[in-house]
């Protein structure tokens, strides 16, 4: 049988739908945002296509209360808070999801299916509703406050709601399924022979966990960390509903620029900076992974 | 990735907006975008029954959201209901359709003091829907002190720590602070606005939340003792839910607002929009709407059928000055934003 001549055109054509979707939903909208970020703001919001780099300068420099241009860290403070909260959320999610994922992986196949289904169940409910339910749980007359009072543990505690802790609880709750699933996948792939080998070599339970299981689950944790960290950077609901709107994260800052501040170009510029930061971070991680694989390949 | 998702959502939303505009060309529909729970569902049903026009009502929760939506283009709505200063901004920015309101039957129903005001001097763009003011509401189970000054709200006593709530937008909070400090609205003087910031920053440790949602629960259930709020909403919470709340009458002045029916530029169902506005301002319907919404009516109502009067609804009849919110110049708005950003940074 003669091999059919390959038509190279099909490779390109077959991918066309994907490329079209990327173009329509990613490249063009991002292009518009870049364009807006270099435009002049309209007097009442909106923008005019007059090129300026002012929005980017505004991120760092602002007119002070006395009128002179001064270095203004107000936006950097918001960026810093966002990074810290996202990192802490990612860390908590990692620590919490490992035992959960491990527990699930130890169950019978049918139970396992059920538990995985339960982990994904919250995604069927609107994010707003899920975050909102924490208001009921954490509120003054909420489940936690009532339970603690009934048990006589506290008589009058301060509100749990509208604190940074509430915000963190909300963030962890919202994004933890995105950590559990990849960690679960990597635990499932774990070769039980390796664990047994570790025990045979007199590795204690802790040593086995530390030297065998965790390193093998690391790729899943890294994938989960990215899935949790990145959406955290853009969180809007948790600071608004659970943090009581008292402190802003970057999402709120961007929203403020498009809303009350009527400064679309600045909002677009902050979005671009946020997006660039995420891209650089992901590319750095990607490069690291490629290098590591290269190294391991040499061995 | 979340930014990407949001952009994708934006693109999808605009695509849907496009579709909505196309489909809305069909005869007999009307899309309204109004403040949450501001239009009587009974009146909408009655209008649908009388005219056969299918009405959809969506809700917004801030003037800023509405303005942004109109500026983004093709909102797909036929009627929106901004407050007075945003009517002016929208007229000035060419975002509204000239519906010749001053020659519509609805115009004859408008009380003389609300006709052709500064936000719509020709009276061609807007027909008022309701008016009221912004102040603060106290829960009398938790706070027994006086409520005759903004001082108790902006410079609260120690026991109110964490028991005060404000709004998520600076639009009415800053004018209230300006009333208290004796600073004119929309000040372009940075020194004056710095005083506003200092006041709000000193108040912040007492504030549990800056939120415009779910206010009735927060103040009604006693989660907070004081909440920045509106007159009619307080009245409804007190009357309908029997909450022990009182609307303050600060001597420095309340912040006035008036919401109007306007038609966004390029609305698909302009005639239906006019029909609806005329319908809602007819004496009986306007009375029903007034009884439902519980904010003062700028159009004539039948006083025999109206539910509220000075005795049973003192919230609607302020005994202190009410100063209408203004449309700030870009320079003044910049200072407002600066105050708000630094307050919440």
PDB file of C-alpha atoms in Angstrom, chain B residues 78-237:
ATOM      1  CA  UNK B  78     -35.256  50.798  26.116  1.00  0.00           C
ATOM      2  CA  UNK B  79     -35.738  52.541  29.469  1.00  0.00           C
ATOM      3  CA  UNK B  80     -33.181  53.173  32.202  1.00  0.00           C
ATOM      4  CA  UNK B  81     -33.675  55.173  35.411  1.00  0.00           C
ATOM      5  CA  UNK B  82     -30.571  57.165  36.442  1.00  0.00           C
ATOM      6  CA  UNK B  83     -30.465  59.830  39.148  1.00  0.00           C
ATOM      7  CA  UNK B  84     -30.476  63.526  38.282  1.00  0.00           C
ATOM      8  CA  UNK B  85     -26.715  64.152  38.087  1.00  0.00           C
ATOM      9  CA  UNK B  86     -26.269  61.090  35.904  1.00  0.00           C
ATOM     10  CA  UNK B  87     -29.103  62.253  33.639  1.00  0.00           C
ATOM     11  CA  UNK B  88     -27.065  65.406  33.073  1.00  0.00           C
ATOM     12  CA  UNK B  89     -23.859  63.436  32.375  1.00  0.00           C
ATOM     13  CA  UNK B  90     -25.733  61.155  29.977  1.00  0.00           C
ATOM     14  CA  UNK B  91     -27.394  64.051  28.151  1.00  0.00           C
ATOM     15  CA  UNK B  92     -24.044  65.873  27.878  1.00  0.00           C
ATOM     16  CA  UNK B  93     -22.312  62.740  26.609  1.00  0.00           C
ATOM     17  CA  UNK B  94     -24.995  62.108  23.971  1.00  0.00           C
ATOM     18  CA  UNK B  95     -26.011  58.787  25.493  1.00  0.00           C
ATOM     19  CA  UNK B  96     -29.745  59.514  25.575  1.00  0.00           C
ATOM     20  CA  UNK B  97     -32.493  59.692  22.992  1.00  0.00           C
ATOM     21  CA  UNK B  98     -34.451  62.947  22.714  1.00  0.00           C
ATOM     22  CA  UNK B  99     -37.947  61.553  23.297  1.00  0.00           C
ATOM     23  CA  UNK B 100     -39.660  64.936  23.212  1.00  0.00           C
ATOM     24  CA  UNK B 101     -40.771  64.327  26.777  1.00  0.00           C
ATOM     25  CA  UNK B 102     -42.050  67.871  27.216  1.00  0.00           C
ATOM     26  CA  UNK B 103     -44.781  67.226  24.648  1.00  0.00           C
ATOM     27  CA  UNK B 104     -45.721  63.796  25.984  1.00  0.00           C
ATOM     28  CA  UNK B 105     -48.880  63.408  28.107  1.00  0.00           C
ATOM     29  CA  UNK B 106     -46.590  62.288  30.931  1.00  0.00           C
ATOM     30  CA  UNK B 107     -45.108  65.774  31.166  1.00  0.00           C
ATOM     31  CA  UNK B 108     -48.459  67.253  32.222  1.00  0.00           C
ATOM     32  CA  UNK B 109     -48.418  64.942  35.250  1.00  0.00           C
ATOM     33  CA  UNK B 110     -45.034  66.156  36.545  1.00  0.00           C
ATOM     34  CA  UNK B 111     -45.288  68.457  39.563  1.00  0.00           C
ATOM     35  CA  UNK B 112     -44.227  71.976  38.487  1.00  0.00           C
ATOM     36  CA  UNK B 113     -41.203  72.080  40.802  1.00  0.00           C
ATOM     37  CA  UNK B 114     -39.682  69.050  39.053  1.00  0.00           C
ATOM     38  CA  UNK B 115     -40.204  70.217  35.443  1.00  0.00           C
ATOM     39  CA  UNK B 116     -37.229  71.241  33.275  1.00  0.00           C
ATOM     40  CA  UNK B 117     -34.646  71.191  36.060  1.00  0.00           C
ATOM     41  CA  UNK B 118     -30.901  71.758  35.574  1.00  0.00           C
ATOM     42  CA  UNK B 119     -30.261  68.142  34.625  1.00  0.00           C
ATOM     43  CA  UNK B 120     -32.660  68.371  31.686  1.00  0.00           C
ATOM     44  CA  UNK B 121     -33.402  72.068  31.036  1.00  0.00           C
ATOM     45  CA  UNK B 122     -35.405  71.440  27.840  1.00  0.00           C
ATOM     46  CA  UNK B 123     -37.377  68.690  29.549  1.00  0.00           C
ATOM     47  CA  UNK B 124     -37.076  66.567  26.422  1.00  0.00           C
ATOM     48  CA  UNK B 125     -34.983  63.672  27.697  1.00  0.00           C
ATOM     49  CA  UNK B 126     -36.450  62.636  31.027  1.00  0.00           C
ATOM     50  CA  UNK B 127     -39.639  62.057  32.982  1.00  0.00           C
ATOM     51  CA  UNK B 128     -39.147  61.783  36.753  1.00  0.00           C
ATOM     52  CA  UNK B 129     -40.050  58.548  38.508  1.00  0.00           C
ATOM     53  CA  UNK B 130     -39.319  59.068  42.191  1.00  0.00           C
ATOM     54  CA  UNK B 131     -37.335  61.327  44.479  1.00  0.00           C
ATOM     55  CA  UNK B 132     -35.932  61.107  47.953  1.00  0.00           C
ATOM     56  CA  UNK B 133     -32.757  61.603  49.888  1.00  0.00           C
ATOM     57  CA  UNK B 134     -29.780  59.836  51.352  1.00  0.00           C
ATOM     58  CA  UNK B 135     -28.983  59.991  55.034  1.00  0.00           C
ATOM     59  CA  UNK B 136     -28.528  57.399  57.716  1.00  0.00           C
ATOM     60  CA  UNK B 137     -30.770  54.941  59.499  1.00  0.00           C
ATOM     61  CA  UNK B 138     -30.320  53.803  63.091  1.00  0.00           C
ATOM     62  CA  UNK B 139     -31.496  50.609  64.726  1.00  0.00           C
ATOM     63  CA  UNK B 140     -33.234  51.812  67.896  1.00  0.00           C
ATOM     64  CA  UNK B 141     -32.636  48.492  69.669  1.00  0.00           C
ATOM     65  CA  UNK B 142     -28.930  49.211  69.572  1.00  0.00           C
ATOM     66  CA  UNK B 143     -28.616  52.982  69.613  1.00  0.00           C
ATOM     67  CA  UNK B 144     -30.564  55.372  71.834  1.00  0.00           C
ATOM     68  CA  UNK B 145     -28.688  58.603  71.268  1.00  0.00           C
ATOM     69  CA  UNK B 146     -29.760  61.639  69.248  1.00  0.00           C
ATOM     70  CA  UNK B 147     -29.900  61.569  65.446  1.00  0.00           C
ATOM     71  CA  UNK B 148     -30.053  65.278  64.701  1.00  0.00           C
ATOM     72  CA  UNK B 149     -26.572  65.660  63.239  1.00  0.00           C
ATOM     73  CA  UNK B 150     -24.155  63.904  60.872  1.00  0.00           C
ATOM     74  CA  UNK B 151     -21.725  64.081  63.809  1.00  0.00           C
ATOM     75  CA  UNK B 152     -23.157  60.908  65.376  1.00  0.00           C
ATOM     76  CA  UNK B 153     -22.555  59.076  62.102  1.00  0.00           C
ATOM     77  CA  UNK B 154     -19.213  60.470  60.962  1.00  0.00           C
ATOM     78  CA  UNK B 155     -17.657  60.958  64.410  1.00  0.00           C
ATOM     79  CA  UNK B 156     -19.362  58.196  66.372  1.00  0.00           C
ATOM     80  CA  UNK B 157     -18.939  57.457  70.047  1.00  0.00           C
ATOM     81  CA  UNK B 158     -16.710  54.573  71.146  1.00  0.00           C
ATOM     82  CA  UNK B 159     -19.485  52.003  71.712  1.00  0.00           C
ATOM     83  CA  UNK B 160     -20.349  52.103  68.000  1.00  0.00           C
ATOM     84  CA  UNK B 161     -17.036  50.595  66.921  1.00  0.00           C
ATOM     85  CA  UNK B 162     -17.737  48.058  64.165  1.00  0.00           C
ATOM     86  CA  UNK B 163     -21.445  48.913  64.333  1.00  0.00           C
ATOM     87  CA  UNK B 164     -21.635  51.365  61.441  1.00  0.00           C
ATOM     88  CA  UNK B 165     -22.013  50.671  57.741  1.00  0.00           C
ATOM     89  CA  UNK B 166     -21.515  52.879  54.712  1.00  0.00           C
ATOM     90  CA  UNK B 167     -22.195  52.483  50.994  1.00  0.00           C
ATOM     91  CA  UNK B 168     -19.890  50.877  48.437  1.00  0.00           C
ATOM     92  CA  UNK B 169     -19.899  54.016  46.265  1.00  0.00           C
ATOM     93  CA  UNK B 170     -18.680  57.529  47.079  1.00  0.00           C
ATOM     94  CA  UNK B 171     -21.525  59.121  45.097  1.00  0.00           C
ATOM     95  CA  UNK B 172     -23.715  60.015  48.108  1.00  0.00           C
ATOM     96  CA  UNK B 173     -21.389  59.379  51.050  1.00  0.00           C
ATOM     97  CA  UNK B 174     -18.963  62.147  50.103  1.00  0.00           C
ATOM     98  CA  UNK B 175     -21.693  64.784  49.578  1.00  0.00           C
ATOM     99  CA  UNK B 176     -23.053  63.850  53.021  1.00  0.00           C
ATOM    100  CA  UNK B 177     -19.601  64.362  54.519  1.00  0.00           C
ATOM    101  CA  UNK B 178     -19.404  67.675  52.658  1.00  0.00           C
ATOM    102  CA  UNK B 179     -22.723  68.736  54.161  1.00  0.00           C
ATOM    103  CA  UNK B 180     -21.368  67.963  57.618  1.00  0.00           C
ATOM    104  CA  UNK B 181     -18.114  69.867  57.031  1.00  0.00           C
ATOM    105  CA  UNK B 182     -19.837  72.789  55.306  1.00  0.00           C
ATOM    106  CA  UNK B 183     -17.955  72.194  52.045  1.00  0.00           C
ATOM    107  CA  UNK B 184     -19.790  72.720  48.734  1.00  0.00           C
ATOM    108  CA  UNK B 185     -20.541  69.641  46.594  1.00  0.00           C
ATOM    109  CA  UNK B 186     -18.062  68.863  43.827  1.00  0.00           C
ATOM    110  CA  UNK B 187     -15.341  70.995  45.388  1.00  0.00           C
ATOM    111  CA  UNK B 188     -12.278  71.399  43.196  1.00  0.00           C
ATOM    112  CA  UNK B 189     -10.174  72.520  46.163  1.00  0.00           C
ATOM    113  CA  UNK B 190      -7.780  69.722  47.225  1.00  0.00           C
ATOM    114  CA  UNK B 191      -7.493  71.204  50.726  1.00  0.00           C
ATOM    115  CA  UNK B 192     -11.234  70.901  51.267  1.00  0.00           C
ATOM    116  CA  UNK B 193     -11.306  67.369  49.908  1.00  0.00           C
ATOM    117  CA  UNK B 194      -8.395  66.426  52.160  1.00  0.00           C
ATOM    118  CA  UNK B 195     -10.639  67.362  55.087  1.00  0.00           C
ATOM    119  CA  UNK B 196     -13.300  65.004  53.720  1.00  0.00           C
ATOM    120  CA  UNK B 197     -10.699  62.233  53.516  1.00  0.00           C
ATOM    121  CA  UNK B 198      -9.513  62.915  57.072  1.00  0.00           C
ATOM    122  CA  UNK B 199     -13.094  62.699  58.341  1.00  0.00           C
ATOM    123  CA  UNK B 200     -13.798  59.430  56.524  1.00  0.00           C
ATOM    124  CA  UNK B 201     -10.472  57.930  57.557  1.00  0.00           C
ATOM    125  CA  UNK B 202     -11.183  58.716  61.204  1.00  0.00           C
ATOM    126  CA  UNK B 203     -14.596  57.070  60.784  1.00  0.00           C
ATOM    127  CA  UNK B 204     -13.213  53.936  59.110  1.00  0.00           C
ATOM    128  CA  UNK B 205     -12.302  52.025  62.332  1.00  0.00           C
ATOM    129  CA  UNK B 206     -15.982  52.254  63.286  1.00  0.00           C
ATOM    130  CA  UNK B 207     -17.200  50.984  59.906  1.00  0.00           C
ATOM    131  CA  UNK B 208     -18.068  47.281  59.653  1.00  0.00           C
ATOM    132  CA  UNK B 209     -18.680  47.344  55.913  1.00  0.00           C
ATOM    133  CA  UNK B 210     -18.818  49.565  52.852  1.00  0.00           C
ATOM    134  CA  UNK B 211     -21.643  47.819  51.042  1.00  0.00           C
ATOM    135  CA  UNK B 212     -24.724  48.831  49.089  1.00  0.00           C
ATOM    136  CA  UNK B 213     -26.316  45.374  49.014  1.00  0.00           C
ATOM    137  CA  UNK B 214     -28.527  43.734  51.590  1.00  0.00           C
ATOM    138  CA  UNK B 215     -28.791  46.899  53.687  1.00  0.00           C
ATOM    139  CA  UNK B 216     -32.220  46.082  55.137  1.00  0.00           C
ATOM    140  CA  UNK B 217     -30.887  42.877  56.655  1.00  0.00           C
ATOM    141  CA  UNK B 218     -27.788  44.494  58.060  1.00  0.00           C
ATOM    142  CA  UNK B 219     -29.552  47.307  59.852  1.00  0.00           C
ATOM    143  CA  UNK B 220     -32.869  45.527  60.450  1.00  0.00           C
ATOM    144  CA  UNK B 221     -31.304  42.478  62.109  1.00  0.00           C
ATOM    145  CA  UNK B 222     -28.937  44.609  64.160  1.00  0.00           C
ATOM    146  CA  UNK B 223     -25.730  43.464  62.481  1.00  0.00           C
ATOM    147  CA  UNK B 224     -24.959  47.181  62.531  1.00  0.00           C
ATOM    148  CA  UNK B 225     -26.524  49.991  64.546  1.00  0.00           C
ATOM    149  CA  UNK B 226     -26.234  52.687  61.870  1.00  0.00           C
ATOM    150  CA  UNK B 227     -26.303  52.472  58.104  1.00  0.00           C
ATOM    151  CA  UNK B 228     -25.973  55.047  55.360  1.00  0.00           C
ATOM    152  CA  UNK B 229     -29.322  54.653  53.580  1.00  0.00           C
ATOM    153  CA  UNK B 230     -32.313  56.195  51.866  1.00  0.00           C
ATOM    154  CA  UNK B 231     -35.573  57.616  53.217  1.00  0.00           C
ATOM    155  CA  UNK B 232     -38.184  55.415  51.534  1.00  0.00           C
ATOM    156  CA  UNK B 233     -36.242  52.198  52.104  1.00  0.00           C
ATOM    157  CA  UNK B 234     -36.094  52.927  55.825  1.00  0.00           C
ATOM    158  CA  UNK B 235     -39.813  53.636  55.844  1.00  0.00           C
ATOM    159  CA  UNK B 236     -40.591  50.327  54.092  1.00  0.00           C
ATOM    160  CA  UNK B 237     -38.373  48.366  56.473  1.00  0.00           C
TER     161      UNK B 237
END
